[in-house]
C-alpha cells in the first residue's frame, strides 16, 4: 500500500512538472512571438516615419515640381493643368444653376439659386448617391446614360415651378474629379481614369460632350455649360465666401489640389487670354512623386496590384480609397508572420475589404475594451483577439493616417511656398516671422476623409504648424466646406456670365 502511494505521488509530481514545463515553454513562446510583433511594429513605425526635415524636403520638391510643370508640358509628374478659370465668384452672381458632380465614390446633383448677394445663396435641392460599383468598369454609354437618367429624375421633381417654364435651358456645370485636359471652360478631354475607374476607350473623349449627348438623347432641357474639376469647384465656393481663398484641396476618395497662379508664371501657355492676369491651375497632385516620399513595401505592393500601377503615387499614400487597404495589408502581414490574429483569415486577403471609414472608427474607438475594433476585426474574419492585439490595430491605424496627414500638410505647404506665402522671404534670405510680411491665406478643403476623420485633421494641422512655424501657421486658415465642389461649380458657371477680375494674387 505504502509503495503504491509512493509511486502515485511520484507520478503526480512528474505530471505536475511536465505541465509546468509545458506552460512555461508556451509562455516563453508567446513572449517570443509578441517580441516579434513588437519588432514588426517598430519596423513599421520607422518605415512610415515623416520627420520634419523630410517633410521640408518634400515641400521644396513640390514647389520645384510645380514650377517645372508650369514651364513645359510633361515637364513634371505634376500636370499643372490649365482650367481657363480666371474669374472666381464673388457673391454678386444671380440666377438658378445646376451642378452634377461625379466623384470617386459618390455623385451629387444640386440646384442653387443666387440672388446677387452672398447671403442670398440658396441650395434649393441636393442629392447625394453612391456610384454603383458596376459602373466603374462599364462603358461610356452606360456611365453617361446613368448620369443623364439621374438628372432626369432630379429635374422631374421640380414640378410646375420648373425653370423651363421661363423658356430658358437649365444651365449645368459638370463637376468632374478625374484628370482632364481642358480646352475651354466648357470642354475638355479625359487624360486617364483614376480611383478604381476603368471605363475603356474614353481617354481623349470630350467629357462635357459625352454628358451633353446623353442628356440630349433623353430630350432633357439641359445645357452642359461648364466642365469643372472638383478642386476648382471647391476653390470657387471658398472664394465666394472669402476672397482670401487662393487654393483648394480635396481629401476624399482621392486627393488633388488647385490654386490661383499668375498667368505670366504659366510659361507653357503662350497666350492665356485672361483678363485678370491670373488663372486657376489644377495641379493633379495625386501624381506627385519624389524620392523623399516614405515609400514602404506595403505601398509598392498596393501600387503593383492596382489598376493604375506606377501612377498616382502620392494619392495612393493619402487618398481615402487607399488608407484602409494599407492598414489591411499590414494586419495581413502581421498575421502571416505571427499567430496573434489566430488562423489567417481569407477575408483579410481580399483587396479593399477594409474601408477607410472603418480605419477611423477603430482609430477613434474610445471604449476601454475597444469594442469597435473587435467588431470590425470580426467582420474581417478575425473573431477573438486579446485587448493588447486590439491596441496594436489602433496603433497601425495611427501610423498609416499620421503619415497621410503629414504628407498632406507638406503638399499644402508646397503650394504656399510656390506662392511665397510660407513665410520665407525668398531664395537665400532669412525666414521672416514678421507678421506684417504675411498675408492672410485661406485654403479651402473638402472631402469625406477630411470632414469625417478627426485624427487626420488634427495630425494635418499639427504638421502644418511644425512646417510653417506658429506665426506663419496663424495666418493660414484651413476652411472646411461641405459639398463645396458641387456648389462652387454652379457658382463658377454663374460668375462666368459676368466679366470681372481677380485681384487677389
Ligand atoms: P468623393 O470622393 O466621391 O467626392 P467624398 O469626398 O465624400 O466623396 O469622400 C469619400 C471618401 O471619404 C470615402 O471613399 C472614404 O475614403 C472617405 N471617408 C468617408 N467617411 C469616412 C470616415 N468616417 N472616416 C474616414 N474616411 C472616410
Ligand atoms: Mg470629391
Short mmCIF file of C-alpha atoms and ligand atoms in Angstrom, two decimals:
data_model
loop_
_atom_site.label_atom_id
_atom_site.label_comp_id
_atom_site.label_asym_id
_atom_site.label_seq_id
_atom_site.Cartn_x
_atom_site.Cartn_y
_atom_site.Cartn_z
CA UNK A 1 0.00 0.00 0.00
CA UNK A 2 2.79 2.32 1.08
CA UNK A 3 4.69 1.52 -2.13
CA UNK A 4 1.67 2.26 -4.30
CA UNK A 5 1.27 5.62 -2.60
CA UNK A 6 4.90 6.49 -3.22
CA UNK A 7 4.57 5.55 -6.90
CA UNK A 8 1.36 7.56 -7.26
CA UNK A 9 2.92 10.58 -5.56
CA UNK A 10 5.97 10.36 -7.80
CA UNK A 11 3.78 10.04 -10.90
CA UNK A 12 1.73 13.06 -9.84
CA UNK A 13 4.92 15.03 -9.32
CA UNK A 14 6.18 14.05 -12.77
CA UNK A 15 2.84 15.10 -14.37
CA UNK A 16 2.81 18.39 -12.46
CA UNK A 17 6.35 19.04 -13.52
CA UNK A 18 5.62 18.32 -17.17
CA UNK A 19 2.51 20.54 -17.13
CA UNK A 20 4.52 23.32 -15.55
CA UNK A 21 7.26 22.86 -18.15
CA UNK A 22 4.74 22.95 -21.00
CA UNK A 23 3.15 26.08 -19.55
CA UNK A 24 6.49 27.80 -19.12
CA UNK A 25 7.50 26.82 -22.66
CA UNK A 26 4.21 28.14 -24.01
CA UNK A 27 4.65 31.39 -22.13
CA UNK A 28 8.20 31.76 -23.45
CA UNK A 29 6.95 31.00 -26.95
CA UNK A 30 4.12 33.54 -26.59
CA UNK A 31 6.56 36.14 -25.30
CA UNK A 32 8.94 35.43 -28.16
CA UNK A 33 6.09 35.79 -30.66
CA UNK A 34 4.94 39.02 -29.06
CA UNK A 35 8.51 40.29 -29.13
CA UNK A 36 8.49 39.54 -32.85
CA UNK A 37 5.29 41.52 -33.23
CA UNK A 38 6.79 44.42 -31.27
CA UNK A 39 9.77 44.25 -33.65
CA UNK A 40 7.45 44.29 -36.66
CA UNK A 41 5.63 47.30 -35.22
CA UNK A 42 8.91 49.12 -34.67
CA UNK A 43 9.94 48.42 -38.26
CA UNK A 44 6.56 49.66 -39.39
CA UNK A 45 6.84 52.90 -37.42
CA UNK A 46 10.29 53.55 -38.82
CA UNK A 47 9.33 52.95 -42.43
CA UNK A 48 6.26 55.22 -42.14
CA UNK A 49 8.17 57.99 -40.37
CA UNK A 50 7.89 61.56 -41.68
CA UNK A 51 10.34 63.63 -39.65
CA UNK A 52 10.19 67.39 -40.06
CA UNK A 53 13.40 67.54 -42.12
CA UNK A 54 11.98 65.10 -44.63
CA UNK A 55 8.66 66.99 -44.82
CA UNK A 56 10.58 70.21 -45.54
CA UNK A 57 12.43 68.47 -48.37
CA UNK A 58 9.07 67.42 -49.73
CA UNK A 59 7.77 70.98 -49.53
CA UNK A 60 10.75 72.11 -51.59
CA UNK A 61 10.28 69.24 -54.05
CA UNK A 62 6.60 70.11 -54.56
CA UNK A 63 7.38 73.78 -55.20
CA UNK A 64 10.11 72.78 -57.67
CA UNK A 65 7.84 70.30 -59.47
CA UNK A 66 5.06 72.90 -59.67
CA UNK A 67 7.47 75.26 -61.36
CA UNK A 68 8.65 72.54 -63.77
CA UNK A 69 5.06 71.63 -64.64
CA UNK A 70 4.29 75.28 -65.43
CA UNK A 71 7.28 75.67 -67.71
CA UNK A 72 6.61 72.85 -70.16
CA UNK A 73 4.01 70.23 -70.97
CA UNK A 74 5.24 66.97 -69.47
CA UNK A 75 7.98 68.84 -67.58
CA UNK A 76 6.89 67.29 -64.31
CA UNK A 77 4.78 64.49 -62.90
CA UNK A 78 2.58 67.36 -61.72
CA UNK A 79 0.50 68.10 -64.79
CA UNK A 80 -0.36 71.66 -63.68
CA UNK A 81 -3.40 71.75 -65.96
CA UNK A 82 -4.92 74.96 -67.27
CA UNK A 83 -8.53 75.44 -66.24
CA UNK A 84 -9.48 78.58 -68.19
CA UNK A 85 -10.88 79.91 -64.93
CA UNK A 86 -9.68 83.45 -64.40
CA UNK A 87 -12.79 84.78 -62.83
CA UNK A 88 -13.87 83.40 -59.47
CA UNK A 89 -17.30 84.04 -57.94
CA UNK A 90 -17.58 86.96 -55.53
CA UNK A 91 -21.16 86.97 -54.33
CA UNK A 92 -22.75 89.20 -56.95
CA UNK A 93 -23.97 86.30 -59.14
CA UNK A 94 -27.64 85.85 -59.97
CA UNK A 95 -29.82 83.10 -61.34
CA UNK A 96 -30.57 79.40 -60.97
CA UNK A 97 -27.84 76.91 -61.81
CA UNK A 98 -27.30 73.17 -61.60
CA UNK A 99 -24.27 71.02 -60.97
CA UNK A 100 -23.71 67.31 -61.45
CA UNK A 101 -20.64 66.10 -59.59
CA UNK A 102 -19.01 62.77 -60.38
CA UNK A 103 -16.65 61.97 -57.51
CA UNK A 104 -14.68 58.82 -56.78
CA UNK A 105 -17.35 57.22 -54.58
CA UNK A 106 -20.40 59.49 -54.86
CA UNK A 107 -22.25 61.55 -57.39
CA UNK A 108 -24.26 64.58 -56.40
CA UNK A 109 -26.79 66.76 -58.16
CA UNK A 110 -27.68 70.22 -56.89
CA UNK A 111 -29.76 73.22 -57.81
CA UNK A 112 -28.77 76.59 -56.39
CA UNK A 113 -30.41 79.96 -56.60
CA UNK A 114 -28.33 83.11 -56.39
CA UNK A 115 -29.85 86.44 -55.56
CA UNK A 116 -26.92 88.80 -56.18
CA UNK A 117 -25.63 88.76 -52.60
CA UNK A 118 -23.64 86.17 -50.66
CA UNK A 119 -26.34 85.89 -48.05
CA UNK A 120 -28.93 85.03 -50.66
CA UNK A 121 -27.23 81.81 -51.83
CA UNK A 122 -29.87 79.13 -51.57
CA UNK A 123 -29.22 75.44 -52.16
CA UNK A 124 -32.71 74.54 -53.32
CA UNK A 125 -32.15 70.82 -53.75
CA UNK A 126 -29.25 68.44 -53.33
CA UNK A 127 -28.99 64.70 -53.86
CA UNK A 128 -26.05 62.50 -52.96
CA UNK A 129 -25.80 58.86 -54.08
CA UNK A 130 -23.14 56.15 -54.07
CA UNK A 131 -21.78 55.36 -57.51
CA UNK A 132 -22.84 51.77 -58.31
CA UNK A 133 -19.65 49.70 -58.49
CA UNK A 134 -20.86 48.10 -61.72
CA UNK A 135 -20.32 51.47 -63.44
CA UNK A 136 -16.61 51.57 -62.66
CA UNK A 137 -15.66 49.23 -65.48
CA UNK A 138 -18.71 49.68 -67.71
CA UNK A 139 -18.82 51.64 -70.96
CA UNK A 140 -19.04 55.33 -71.75
CA UNK A 141 -22.67 54.91 -72.88
CA UNK A 142 -23.67 53.13 -69.67
CA UNK A 143 -21.96 55.69 -67.43
CA UNK A 144 -23.35 58.79 -69.14
CA UNK A 145 -26.79 57.33 -69.63
CA UNK A 146 -26.86 56.58 -65.90
CA UNK A 147 -25.90 60.18 -65.10
CA UNK A 148 -28.48 61.56 -67.55
CA UNK A 149 -31.23 59.38 -66.08
CA UNK A 150 -30.31 60.59 -62.59
CA UNK A 151 -30.52 64.17 -63.86
CA UNK A 152 -33.90 63.42 -65.41
CA UNK A 153 -35.28 62.17 -62.10
CA UNK A 154 -33.84 65.21 -60.34
CA UNK A 155 -35.50 67.75 -62.62
CA UNK A 156 -38.77 65.83 -62.74
CA UNK A 157 -39.11 66.54 -59.01
CA UNK A 158 -39.24 70.26 -59.75
CA UNK A 159 -42.83 70.06 -60.92
CA UNK A 160 -44.58 73.18 -62.13
CA UNK A 161 -42.10 75.68 -60.73
CA UNK A 162 -39.61 74.29 -63.19
CA UNK A 163 -37.14 76.74 -64.64
CA UNK A 164 -38.06 75.53 -68.12
CA UNK A 165 -41.34 77.37 -67.76
CA UNK A 166 -39.23 80.53 -68.05
CA UNK A 167 -38.37 79.38 -71.55
CA UNK A 168 -34.62 79.06 -70.94
CA UNK A 169 -32.50 75.96 -70.82
CA UNK A 170 -31.19 74.78 -67.49
CA UNK A 171 -27.52 75.69 -67.19
CA UNK A 172 -25.45 72.89 -65.69
CA UNK A 173 -21.84 72.63 -64.51
CA UNK A 174 -20.34 69.16 -64.73
CA UNK A 175 -18.01 68.72 -61.76
CA UNK A 176 -15.57 66.01 -62.69
CA UNK A 177 -12.93 64.65 -60.32
CA UNK A 178 -10.62 62.91 -62.78
CA UNK A 179 -7.75 64.39 -64.81
CA UNK A 180 -8.97 66.37 -67.82
CA UNK A 181 -7.09 68.48 -70.32
CA UNK A 182 -9.39 71.48 -70.56
CA UNK A 183 -9.76 73.15 -73.92
CA UNK A 184 -12.08 75.85 -72.60
CA UNK A 185 -14.22 76.45 -69.52
CA UNK A 186 -16.89 74.23 -71.05
CA UNK A 187 -14.88 71.48 -72.72
CA UNK A 188 -12.01 69.13 -72.07
CA UNK A 189 -10.77 65.63 -72.79
CA UNK A 190 -10.19 62.84 -70.31
CA UNK A 191 -6.49 62.16 -69.74
CA UNK A 192 -6.97 58.95 -67.75
CA UNK A 193 -9.21 57.36 -65.18
CA UNK A 194 -8.06 57.08 -61.55
CA UNK A 195 -9.55 55.88 -58.22
CA UNK A 196 -10.60 52.46 -59.49
CA UNK A 197 -12.48 53.65 -62.59
CA UNK A 198 -11.54 51.70 -65.72
CA UNK A 199 -14.00 52.52 -68.49
CA UNK A 200 -12.24 51.60 -71.67
CA UNK A 201 -11.78 53.78 -74.74
CA UNK A 202 -12.61 57.04 -73.05
CA UNK A 203 -9.21 58.70 -72.82
CA UNK A 204 -9.23 61.57 -75.32
CA UNK A 205 -13.03 61.90 -75.28
CA UNK A 206 -14.63 65.27 -74.54
CA UNK A 207 -16.30 64.71 -71.20
CA UNK A 208 -18.78 67.59 -71.46
CA UNK A 209 -19.83 66.42 -74.93
CA UNK A 210 -20.38 62.88 -73.61
CA UNK A 211 -22.75 64.19 -70.94
CA UNK A 212 -24.48 66.61 -73.32
CA UNK A 213 -25.01 63.75 -75.78
CA UNK A 214 -26.62 61.54 -73.13
CA UNK A 215 -28.79 64.44 -71.92
CA UNK A 216 -29.90 65.23 -75.49
CA UNK A 217 -30.73 61.58 -76.19
CA UNK A 218 -33.20 61.81 -73.31
CA UNK A 219 -34.59 65.07 -74.60
CA UNK A 220 -33.72 66.95 -71.42
CA UNK A 221 -33.71 70.71 -71.44
CA UNK A 222 -30.19 71.00 -70.05
CA UNK A 223 -27.11 72.77 -71.38
CA UNK A 224 -23.77 71.43 -70.08
CA UNK A 225 -22.19 74.87 -69.90
CA UNK A 226 -19.09 74.25 -67.77
CA UNK A 227 -16.69 71.40 -67.08
CA UNK A 228 -15.11 71.94 -63.69
CA UNK A 229 -12.52 69.95 -61.77
CA UNK A 230 -13.79 69.26 -58.24
CA UNK A 231 -10.90 71.18 -56.63
CA UNK A 232 -11.74 74.19 -58.80
CA UNK A 233 -15.35 73.96 -57.62
CA UNK A 234 -14.14 73.95 -54.01
CA UNK A 235 -11.90 76.97 -54.69
CA UNK A 236 -14.83 78.82 -56.26
CA UNK A 237 -17.00 78.15 -53.24
CA UNK A 238 -14.23 79.22 -50.88
CA UNK A 239 -13.58 82.42 -52.85
CA UNK A 240 -17.28 83.23 -53.00
CA UNK A 241 -17.37 83.42 -49.21
CA UNK A 242 -13.85 84.67 -48.56
CA UNK A 243 -11.73 86.44 -51.21
CA UNK A 244 -8.53 85.49 -49.37
CA UNK A 245 -9.06 81.92 -50.59
CA UNK A 246 -6.29 81.16 -53.08
CA UNK A 247 -6.08 77.35 -53.08
CA UNK A 248 -8.31 74.33 -52.59
CA UNK A 249 -7.52 70.76 -51.68
CA UNK A 250 -9.72 67.68 -51.82
CA UNK A 251 -9.19 64.78 -49.43
CA UNK A 252 -11.88 62.29 -50.41
CA UNK A 253 -11.66 59.00 -52.25
CA UNK A 254 -8.61 60.50 -53.92
CA UNK A 255 -6.69 63.73 -53.41
CA UNK A 256 -5.93 66.75 -55.55
CA UNK A 257 -5.30 70.50 -55.30
CA UNK A 258 -5.63 73.67 -57.33
CA UNK A 259 -4.56 77.26 -56.77
CA UNK A 260 -4.51 80.69 -58.33
CA UNK A 261 -1.40 81.37 -60.39
CA UNK A 262 -0.21 84.49 -62.17
CA UNK A 263 -0.59 83.94 -65.91
CA UNK A 264 2.94 85.18 -66.57
CA UNK A 265 4.19 82.30 -64.43
CA UNK A 266 2.38 79.76 -66.63
CA UNK A 267 5.19 79.76 -69.15
CA UNK A 268 3.96 76.74 -71.12
CA UNK A 269 0.84 78.69 -72.10
CA UNK A 270 1.88 81.36 -74.60
CA UNK A 271 -1.45 83.06 -74.91
CA UNK A 272 -3.55 82.51 -71.80
CA UNK A 273 -6.16 85.11 -72.84
CA UNK A 274 -7.20 86.10 -69.34
CA UNK A 275 -8.42 89.48 -68.35
CA UNK A 276 -7.43 89.15 -64.71
CA UNK A 277 -3.75 88.29 -65.05
CA UNK A 278 -4.25 85.04 -63.18
CA UNK A 279 -5.65 81.60 -63.77
CA UNK A 280 -6.61 78.66 -61.60
CA UNK A 281 -4.20 75.76 -62.16
CA UNK A 282 -5.32 72.19 -61.49
CA UNK A 283 -2.19 70.56 -60.09
CA UNK A 284 -3.35 66.93 -60.27
CA UNK A 285 -1.11 66.46 -57.25
CA UNK A 286 -2.15 62.84 -56.78
CA UNK A 287 0.57 62.04 -59.28
CA UNK A 288 3.29 63.90 -57.36
CA UNK A 289 6.41 61.82 -56.87
CA UNK A 290 9.66 62.37 -55.05
CA UNK A 291 12.38 60.07 -53.80
CA UNK A 292 11.78 61.77 -50.42
CA UNK A 293 8.33 60.14 -50.08
CA UNK A 294 8.48 57.44 -47.41
CA UNK A 295 7.54 54.52 -49.67
CA UNK A 296 7.18 51.17 -47.92
CA UNK A 297 6.81 47.59 -49.12
CA UNK A 298 3.06 47.98 -48.50
CA UNK A 299 2.87 50.94 -50.89
CA UNK A 300 4.85 49.04 -53.51
CA UNK A 301 2.55 46.01 -53.30
CA UNK A 302 -0.60 48.14 -53.31
CA UNK A 303 0.64 50.00 -56.37
CA UNK A 304 1.66 46.82 -58.20
CA UNK A 305 -1.77 45.29 -57.68
CA UNK A 306 -3.72 48.44 -58.56
CA UNK A 307 -5.45 49.14 -61.88
CA UNK A 308 -3.12 52.12 -62.45
CA UNK A 309 0.30 50.93 -61.29
CA UNK A 310 3.24 53.36 -61.49
CA UNK A 311 0.72 56.17 -61.38
CA UNK A 312 -0.80 58.45 -58.71
CA UNK A 313 1.87 57.58 -56.13
CA UNK A 314 1.02 60.48 -53.80
CA UNK A 315 -2.73 59.79 -53.98
CA UNK A 316 -2.09 56.17 -53.02
CA UNK A 317 -0.48 57.37 -49.77
CA UNK A 318 -3.11 59.93 -48.79
CA UNK A 319 -6.38 59.12 -50.56
CA UNK A 320 -9.33 57.71 -48.65
CA UNK A 321 -9.63 54.90 -51.17
CA UNK A 322 -6.22 53.55 -50.18
CA UNK A 323 -5.63 54.11 -46.44
CA UNK A 324 -7.88 51.20 -45.46
CA UNK A 325 -6.10 48.89 -47.83
CA UNK A 326 -2.68 49.85 -46.48
CA UNK A 327 -3.90 49.05 -42.96
CA UNK A 328 -5.34 45.74 -44.21
CA UNK A 329 -2.04 44.77 -45.81
CA UNK A 330 -0.16 45.46 -42.59
CA UNK A 331 -2.58 43.40 -40.47
CA UNK A 332 -2.39 40.58 -43.02
CA UNK A 333 1.42 40.59 -43.00
CA UNK A 334 1.46 40.56 -39.18
CA UNK A 335 -1.00 37.70 -39.09
CA UNK A 336 1.20 35.77 -41.57
CA UNK A 337 4.36 36.37 -39.58
CA UNK A 338 2.91 35.62 -36.14
CA UNK A 339 -0.26 33.94 -34.94
CA UNK A 340 -1.50 36.83 -32.81
CA UNK A 341 -4.56 37.22 -35.04
CA UNK A 342 -5.32 33.49 -34.94
CA UNK A 343 -5.66 31.44 -38.14
CA UNK A 344 -5.08 33.58 -41.26
CA UNK A 345 -8.41 34.99 -42.39
CA UNK A 346 -9.25 34.63 -46.07
CA UNK A 347 -11.43 37.76 -45.82
CA UNK A 348 -8.37 39.72 -44.78
CA UNK A 349 -6.71 38.70 -48.03
CA UNK A 350 -9.41 40.45 -50.08
CA UNK A 351 -8.23 43.80 -51.50
CA UNK A 352 -10.16 46.86 -50.29
CA UNK A 353 -12.27 44.81 -47.85
CA UNK A 354 -11.21 47.22 -45.08
CA UNK A 355 -12.55 50.71 -45.84
CA UNK A 356 -11.05 53.91 -44.50
CA UNK A 357 -14.22 54.75 -42.57
CA UNK A 358 -13.57 51.55 -40.58
CA UNK A 359 -9.98 52.71 -40.02
CA UNK A 360 -11.21 55.97 -38.50
CA UNK A 361 -13.82 54.10 -36.44
CA UNK A 362 -11.09 51.87 -34.98
CA UNK A 363 -8.61 54.70 -34.56
CA UNK A 364 -11.12 56.84 -32.69
CA UNK A 365 -12.63 53.99 -30.65
CA UNK A 366 -12.71 55.39 -27.12
CA UNK A 367 -14.30 52.41 -25.35
CA UNK A 368 -11.97 50.90 -22.73
CA UNK A 369 -12.29 47.43 -24.27
CA UNK A 370 -12.03 48.71 -27.87
CA UNK A 371 -15.41 47.26 -28.84
CA UNK A 372 -15.46 48.92 -32.26
CA UNK A 373 -12.07 47.42 -33.09
CA UNK A 374 -13.32 43.98 -32.01
CA UNK A 375 -16.45 44.29 -34.16
CA UNK A 376 -14.55 45.39 -37.27
CA UNK A 377 -11.92 42.67 -36.83
CA UNK A 378 -14.73 40.14 -36.50
CA UNK A 379 -16.11 41.29 -39.88
CA UNK A 380 -12.64 40.74 -41.27
CA UNK A 381 -12.70 37.11 -40.12
CA UNK A 382 -10.61 37.74 -37.00
CA UNK A 383 -13.14 36.92 -34.28
CA UNK A 384 -11.35 36.89 -30.96
CA UNK A 385 -8.17 38.71 -30.13
CA UNK A 386 -6.94 39.97 -26.76
CA UNK A 387 -7.01 43.64 -25.84
CA UNK A 388 -3.30 44.13 -26.47
CA UNK A 389 -3.77 42.95 -30.08
CA UNK A 390 -6.72 45.32 -30.50
CA UNK A 391 -4.46 48.12 -29.22
CA UNK A 392 -1.88 47.09 -31.79
CA UNK A 393 -4.50 47.51 -34.54
CA UNK A 394 -5.27 51.04 -33.30
CA UNK A 395 -1.55 51.79 -33.44
CA UNK A 396 -1.38 50.56 -37.05
CA UNK A 397 -4.27 52.88 -37.99
CA UNK A 398 -2.43 55.71 -36.27
CA UNK A 399 0.83 55.10 -38.12
CA UNK A 400 -0.83 55.00 -41.55
CA UNK A 401 -3.11 58.00 -41.00
CA UNK A 402 -0.43 60.15 -39.38
CA UNK A 403 1.83 59.66 -42.38
CA UNK A 404 -1.02 60.54 -44.76
CA UNK A 405 -1.94 63.69 -42.84
CA UNK A 406 1.66 64.88 -42.59
CA UNK A 407 2.23 64.32 -46.31
CA UNK A 408 -0.97 66.25 -46.97
CA UNK A 409 0.37 69.14 -44.87
CA UNK A 410 3.62 69.08 -46.84
CA UNK A 411 1.56 69.32 -50.04
CA UNK A 412 -0.31 72.39 -48.82
CA UNK A 413 2.93 73.98 -47.62
CA UNK A 414 4.44 73.33 -51.07
CA UNK A 415 1.69 75.44 -52.66
CA UNK A 416 2.23 78.19 -50.09
CA UNK A 417 5.95 78.10 -50.81
CA UNK A 418 5.37 78.38 -54.55
CA UNK A 419 3.20 81.44 -53.91
CA UNK A 420 5.69 82.96 -51.47
CA UNK A 421 3.18 82.62 -48.66
CA UNK A 422 5.06 80.14 -46.49
CA UNK A 423 6.81 82.90 -44.56
CA UNK A 424 10.19 82.53 -46.26
CA UNK A 425 11.21 85.88 -47.73
CA UNK A 426 12.91 84.45 -50.75
CA UNK A 427 15.78 82.47 -52.09
CA UNK A 428 18.89 82.76 -49.89
CA UNK A 429 17.29 85.16 -47.42
CA UNK A 430 16.37 84.60 -43.79
CA UNK A 431 12.96 83.26 -42.79
CA UNK A 432 10.78 86.07 -41.63
CA UNK A 433 8.36 85.77 -38.76
CA UNK A 434 7.28 89.36 -39.24
CA UNK A 435 3.51 89.20 -39.32
CA UNK A 436 3.38 92.36 -41.43
CA UNK A 437 5.02 90.37 -44.23
CA UNK A 438 2.43 87.60 -44.18
CA UNK A 439 -0.91 87.98 -45.87
CA UNK A 440 -3.88 86.07 -44.58
CA UNK A 441 -4.19 82.99 -46.75
CA UNK A 442 -7.23 80.75 -46.89
CA UNK A 443 -7.09 77.20 -48.23
CA UNK A 444 -10.47 75.61 -48.91
CA UNK A 445 -10.59 71.93 -48.00
CA UNK A 446 -13.21 69.40 -48.97
CA UNK A 447 -13.76 65.67 -48.95
CA UNK A 448 -15.04 62.81 -46.87
CA UNK A 449 -11.65 61.84 -45.47
CA UNK A 450 -11.01 65.31 -44.11
CA UNK A 451 -14.51 66.03 -42.85
CA UNK A 452 -15.12 62.65 -41.19
CA UNK A 453 -11.73 61.72 -39.78
CA UNK A 454 -10.82 63.89 -36.78
CA UNK A 455 -7.38 62.36 -36.25
CA UNK A 456 -6.46 63.05 -39.89
CA UNK A 457 -7.42 66.70 -39.42
CA UNK A 458 -5.53 67.01 -36.15
CA UNK A 459 -2.34 65.45 -37.50
CA UNK A 460 -2.53 67.64 -40.59
CA UNK A 461 -2.95 70.83 -38.52
CA UNK A 462 -0.09 69.81 -36.25
CA UNK A 463 2.21 69.14 -39.21
CA UNK A 464 1.29 72.50 -40.81
CA UNK A 465 2.31 74.26 -37.61
CA UNK A 466 5.54 72.24 -37.50
CA UNK A 467 6.44 73.02 -41.10
CA UNK A 468 5.38 76.68 -41.24
CA UNK A 469 6.08 77.69 -37.65
CA UNK A 470 3.40 79.07 -35.32
CA UNK A 471 3.50 82.67 -36.59
CA UNK A 472 3.02 81.81 -40.24
CA UNK A 473 0.56 79.00 -39.49
CA UNK A 474 -1.64 81.55 -37.69
CA UNK A 475 -2.04 83.43 -40.98
CA UNK A 476 -3.03 80.28 -42.86
CA UNK A 477 -6.68 79.38 -42.49
CA UNK A 478 -7.81 75.90 -43.47
CA UNK A 479 -11.51 76.18 -44.21
CA UNK A 480 -13.55 73.01 -44.46
CA UNK A 481 -16.57 73.10 -46.68
CA UNK A 482 -19.27 70.58 -47.28
CA UNK A 483 -20.38 70.00 -50.87
CA UNK A 484 -18.13 72.91 -51.84
CA UNK A 485 -17.05 71.25 -55.09
CA UNK A 486 -20.63 70.90 -56.34
CA UNK A 487 -21.99 74.23 -55.12
CA UNK A 488 -18.81 76.04 -56.18
CA UNK A 489 -19.05 74.69 -59.75
CA UNK A 490 -22.56 76.12 -60.05
CA UNK A 491 -21.27 79.44 -58.68
CA UNK A 492 -18.40 79.39 -61.14
CA UNK A 493 -20.79 78.86 -64.02
CA UNK A 494 -22.84 81.79 -62.76
CA UNK A 495 -19.80 84.03 -62.49
CA UNK A 496 -18.63 83.12 -65.99
CA UNK A 497 -21.65 85.07 -67.20
CA UNK A 498 -20.16 88.29 -65.92
CA UNK A 499 -16.61 89.51 -66.51
CA UNK A 500 -14.64 90.70 -63.56
CA UNK A 501 -11.04 90.36 -62.50
CA UNK A 502 -9.30 88.51 -59.72
CA UNK A 503 -7.20 90.99 -57.84
CA UNK A 504 -6.10 88.77 -55.04
CA UNK A 505 -2.79 87.44 -56.20
P1 LIG B 1 -15.96 61.60 -53.37
O1 LIG B 1 -14.54 61.18 -53.29
O2 LIG B 1 -16.83 60.67 -54.15
O3 LIG B 1 -16.11 63.03 -53.81
P2 LIG B 1 -16.17 62.15 -50.54
O4 LIG B 1 -15.45 63.44 -50.66
O5 LIG B 1 -17.40 62.14 -49.70
O6 LIG B 1 -16.59 61.52 -51.91
O7 LIG B 1 -15.13 61.12 -49.96
C1 LIG B 1 -15.49 59.80 -49.76
C2 LIG B 1 -14.31 59.11 -49.16
O8 LIG B 1 -14.00 59.68 -47.89
C3 LIG B 1 -14.58 57.65 -48.89
O9 LIG B 1 -14.24 56.87 -50.01
C4 LIG B 1 -13.64 57.37 -47.73
O10 LIG B 1 -12.38 57.03 -48.23
C5 LIG B 1 -13.52 58.70 -47.02
N1 LIG B 1 -14.37 58.68 -45.82
C6 LIG B 1 -15.72 58.79 -45.75
N2 LIG B 1 -16.15 58.68 -44.48
C7 LIG B 1 -15.04 58.49 -43.72
C8 LIG B 1 -14.80 58.32 -42.33
N3 LIG B 1 -15.80 58.29 -41.44
N4 LIG B 1 -13.53 58.16 -41.94
C9 LIG B 1 -12.50 58.18 -42.81
N5 LIG B 1 -12.66 58.33 -44.12
C10 LIG B 1 -13.91 58.50 -44.58
MG1 LIG B 2 -14.94 64.71 -54.07
#
